[in-house]
Amino acid sequence: MAGQLKQSQQQLRPFVADVSHQLKSPLTSIQGFAQAILDGTAGDSDTKLRAAQVIADESKRMMRQVDELLELSRIQSGQIQMARETVNIKELLEHCRDIFTVRAEEKGLTLKTEIEPQIVVVGDIDRLEQVFSNLLDNAIKHSPAGGEVGIIGRQSTGDFIEIAVVDSGQGIPPEQLPHVFERFYQAGEVRTGVGLGLAIAKEIVLAHGGKIEVNSAPGEGAEFTVTLPTVA
């Protein structure tokens, strides 16, 4: 018990540091613009409206971060139980593709799929959709106009399948690859805004008995691969 308490304390310190760091920026903005309204610095109606919009936007960002933190904490502590139902991976991936098709077209990206039929797993379809939606969201965000995003579903060795989401972005430097699934990780100027999405995705995949990995090189895009056990 003493060992578990020590481990919990060790995990809590960086968690609190992460939270403090992430919430400091929006809180500073909210405080600054609220003070501008109170002391009359934001005198005309347009300036007041702009200040109010910043406060509203930053408040929403804080709420989103807090919600993600709570979700990650509940998953890691086992408070969220994954459903156990048969999931047709081809249908799920095609559904995710359809959701992001318009966004990809607006950015001038080609969204391609190569998914083998009859790939089935047992798991939580909503949580798995969350994983692949996060990966597609990041892939589209980091791919330049005229680029390509691929979704590949294939049978792997043994009783496992692999689902890869591949982008055509700037890639991730080798020294940063081990950290992309960490809370609030931001890889310098190469890939930013990762926040908690990949950390949550990793926990969901682990809860399904699988794993998630990333392969990348500067200038060559990135490939995120999810490996899941199949139904015999």
Coordinates of C-alpha atoms in Angstrom, one line a residue:
M1 CA 0.0 0.0 0.0
A2 CA 2.9 2.4 0.8
G3 CA 4.4 1.6 -2.6
Q4 CA 1.0 2.4 -4.3
L5 CA 0.7 5.6 -2.4
K6 CA 4.2 6.7 -3.4
Q7 CA 3.5 5.9 -7.0
S8 CA 0.2 7.8 -6.9
Q9 CA 2.0 10.8 -5.5
Q10 CA 4.7 10.6 -8.1
Q11 CA 2.1 10.5 -10.9
L12 CA 0.1 13.4 -9.3
R13 CA 3.0 15.9 -9.3
P14 CA 3.5 16.0 -13.1
F15 CA -0.3 15.8 -13.6
V16 CA -0.8 18.9 -11.5
A17 CA 2.1 20.7 -13.2
D18 CA 0.5 19.9 -16.6
V19 CA -2.9 21.2 -15.5
S20 CA -1.4 24.4 -14.1
H21 CA 0.7 25.0 -17.2
Q22 CA -2.2 24.5 -19.6
L23 CA -4.8 26.5 -17.7
K24 CA -2.5 29.5 -17.0
S25 CA -2.6 30.8 -20.6
P26 CA -6.4 31.0 -21.0
L27 CA -6.8 32.3 -17.4
T28 CA -4.4 35.1 -18.1
S29 CA -6.3 36.1 -21.3
I30 CA -9.6 36.0 -19.4
Q31 CA -8.3 38.1 -16.6
G32 CA -6.7 40.6 -18.9
F33 CA -9.7 41.2 -21.1
A34 CA -12.1 41.2 -18.1
Q35 CA -10.0 43.9 -16.4
A36 CA -10.0 45.9 -19.7
I37 CA -13.8 46.0 -19.6
L38 CA -13.9 46.8 -15.9
D39 CA -11.4 49.7 -15.9
G40 CA -12.7 51.2 -19.2
T41 CA -9.6 50.4 -21.3
A42 CA -12.0 48.6 -23.7
G43 CA -14.0 51.8 -24.1
D44 CA -15.9 51.5 -27.4
S45 CA -18.5 48.9 -28.2
D46 CA -16.4 47.1 -30.8
T47 CA -13.5 46.7 -28.3
K48 CA -15.8 45.5 -25.6
L49 CA -17.4 43.0 -28.0
R50 CA -13.9 41.7 -29.0
A51 CA -12.9 41.4 -25.4
A52 CA -16.1 39.5 -24.5
Q53 CA -15.5 37.1 -27.5
V54 CA -12.0 36.3 -26.3
I55 CA -13.3 35.6 -22.8
A56 CA -16.0 33.3 -24.2
D57 CA -13.5 31.5 -26.5
E58 CA -10.9 31.0 -23.7
S59 CA -13.6 29.8 -21.3
K60 CA -14.7 27.2 -23.8
R61 CA -11.0 26.1 -24.3
M62 CA -10.6 25.7 -20.5
M63 CA -13.8 23.7 -20.3
R64 CA -12.7 21.4 -23.1
Q65 CA -9.3 20.8 -21.4
V66 CA -10.9 20.1 -18.1
D67 CA -13.4 17.7 -19.7
E68 CA -10.5 15.9 -21.4
L69 CA -8.5 15.7 -18.2
L70 CA -11.4 14.2 -16.3
E71 CA -12.0 11.7 -19.1
L72 CA -8.3 10.7 -19.2
S73 CA -8.3 10.3 -15.4
R74 CA -11.4 8.1 -15.4
I75 CA -10.1 5.9 -18.2
Q76 CA -6.7 5.4 -16.5
S77 CA -8.3 4.6 -13.1
G78 CA -10.7 2.1 -14.7
Q79 CA -13.8 4.1 -13.9
I80 CA -14.9 3.9 -17.5
Q81 CA -15.8 0.4 -18.7
M82 CA -15.5 -0.3 -22.4
A83 CA -18.5 -1.9 -24.0
R84 CA -18.0 -5.5 -25.4
E85 CA -19.8 -5.7 -28.7
T86 CA -18.9 -7.0 -32.2
V87 CA -17.5 -4.1 -34.3
N88 CA -17.1 -4.3 -38.1
I89 CA -13.9 -2.3 -38.6
K90 CA -14.5 -1.7 -42.3
E91 CA -17.9 -0.2 -41.6
L92 CA -16.5 1.9 -38.7
L93 CA -13.5 3.2 -40.7
E94 CA -15.8 4.1 -43.7
H95 CA -18.1 5.9 -41.3
C96 CA -15.1 7.9 -40.0
R97 CA -14.0 8.7 -43.5
D98 CA -17.4 10.0 -44.4
I99 CA -17.4 12.3 -41.4
F100 CA -14.1 13.9 -42.5
T101 CA -14.5 13.9 -46.3
V102 CA -15.9 17.4 -46.5
R103 CA -13.2 18.8 -44.2
A104 CA -10.5 17.1 -46.3
E105 CA -12.0 18.5 -49.6
E106 CA -12.2 22.0 -48.2
K107 CA -8.5 21.8 -47.5
G108 CA -7.7 20.3 -50.9
L109 CA -6.7 16.9 -49.5
T110 CA -7.2 13.5 -51.0
L111 CA -8.7 11.1 -48.5
K112 CA -8.0 7.5 -49.5
T113 CA -9.0 4.2 -47.9
E114 CA -7.6 0.7 -48.3
I115 CA -9.6 -1.5 -45.9
E116 CA -9.8 -5.3 -46.0
P117 CA -13.3 -6.7 -45.7
Q118 CA -14.5 -8.9 -42.8
I119 CA -12.2 -7.5 -40.1
V120 CA -14.1 -7.7 -36.8
V121 CA -13.1 -7.0 -33.3
V122 CA -14.9 -7.0 -29.9
G123 CA -15.0 -3.6 -28.3
D124 CA -16.6 -0.3 -27.7
I125 CA -17.6 1.1 -31.1
D126 CA -18.1 4.7 -29.8
R127 CA -14.6 4.7 -28.1
L128 CA -13.0 3.2 -31.1
E129 CA -14.6 5.8 -33.3
Q130 CA -13.1 8.4 -30.9
V131 CA -9.7 7.0 -31.5
F132 CA -9.8 7.0 -35.3
S133 CA -11.6 10.3 -35.4
N134 CA -8.7 11.8 -33.4
L135 CA -6.1 10.3 -35.7
L136 CA -7.9 11.6 -38.8
D137 CA -8.4 15.0 -37.3
N138 CA -4.6 15.3 -36.6
A139 CA -3.7 13.9 -40.0
I140 CA -5.9 16.4 -41.8
K141 CA -4.7 19.2 -39.6
H142 CA -1.0 18.5 -40.3
S143 CA -1.3 17.8 -44.0
P144 CA -0.7 20.6 -46.5
A145 CA -3.2 21.5 -49.2
G146 CA -2.8 19.1 -52.1
G147 CA -1.6 16.4 -49.8
E148 CA -3.1 13.0 -49.0
V149 CA -4.4 11.2 -46.0
G150 CA -4.7 7.4 -46.0
I151 CA -6.7 5.0 -43.9
I152 CA -5.5 1.4 -44.1
G153 CA -7.1 -1.6 -42.5
R154 CA -5.4 -5.0 -42.8
Q155 CA -5.0 -8.3 -41.1
S156 CA -1.8 -8.5 -39.1
T157 CA 0.1 -11.5 -37.8
G158 CA -1.8 -14.0 -35.6
D159 CA -5.1 -12.9 -34.3
F160 CA -4.6 -9.1 -34.7
I161 CA -5.5 -6.4 -37.1
E162 CA -3.7 -3.1 -37.9
I163 CA -5.4 0.2 -38.8
A164 CA -3.0 2.9 -40.0
V165 CA -3.8 6.6 -40.5
V166 CA -1.1 8.1 -42.7
D167 CA -0.6 11.8 -43.4
S168 CA 1.6 13.9 -45.7
G169 CA 2.7 16.5 -43.3
Q170 CA 6.1 17.7 -42.1
G171 CA 6.7 14.6 -40.0
I172 CA 8.0 14.2 -36.5
P173 CA 11.7 14.4 -35.5
P174 CA 13.1 11.1 -34.1
E175 CA 13.8 12.5 -30.7
Q176 CA 10.2 13.6 -30.3
L177 CA 8.5 10.3 -31.3
P178 CA 8.6 8.7 -27.8
H179 CA 6.6 11.6 -26.4
V180 CA 3.7 12.1 -28.7
F181 CA 1.3 10.1 -26.6
E182 CA 2.1 12.0 -23.4
R183 CA -0.3 14.5 -21.9
F184 CA -0.3 17.9 -23.5
Y185 CA 2.7 17.0 -25.7
Q186 CA 3.6 19.6 -28.3
A187 CA 6.4 18.8 -30.6
G188 CA 8.0 22.3 -31.0
E189 CA 7.1 23.9 -34.3
V190 CA 6.5 20.7 -36.2
R191 CA 3.3 19.3 -34.8
T192 CA 1.3 21.4 -32.3
G193 CA -2.0 21.3 -30.5
V194 CA -1.9 17.6 -29.7
G195 CA -3.1 18.2 -26.1
L196 CA -4.8 15.2 -24.6
G197 CA -6.3 13.6 -27.7
L198 CA -3.5 11.1 -28.4
A199 CA -3.1 10.3 -24.7
I200 CA -6.8 9.4 -24.5
A201 CA -6.6 7.4 -27.7
K202 CA -3.7 5.4 -26.3
E203 CA -5.7 4.6 -23.1
I204 CA -8.7 3.5 -25.1
V205 CA -6.6 1.2 -27.3
L206 CA -4.8 -0.3 -24.3
A207 CA -8.2 -1.0 -22.7
H208 CA -9.1 -3.0 -25.8
G209 CA -6.0 -5.2 -25.4
G210 CA -4.2 -3.4 -28.3
K211 CA -1.4 -0.9 -28.8
I212 CA -0.8 2.3 -30.8
E213 CA 2.4 3.3 -32.4
V214 CA 3.8 6.1 -34.6
N215 CA 6.4 6.1 -37.3
S216 CA 7.7 9.2 -38.9
A217 CA 10.6 11.1 -40.2
P218 CA 11.0 14.9 -40.9
G219 CA 9.5 15.8 -44.3
E220 CA 7.9 12.4 -44.8
G221 CA 4.6 12.6 -42.9
A222 CA 3.5 10.4 -40.0
E223 CA 1.9 7.0 -39.7
F224 CA -0.1 6.1 -36.6
T225 CA -0.9 2.4 -36.3
V226 CA -3.5 0.9 -34.0
T227 CA -3.2 -2.9 -33.4
L228 CA -6.2 -4.7 -32.0
P229 CA -7.0 -8.3 -31.3
T230 CA -9.6 -9.8 -33.7
V231 CA -12.5 -12.1 -33.3
A232 CA -11.7 -15.7 -34.2

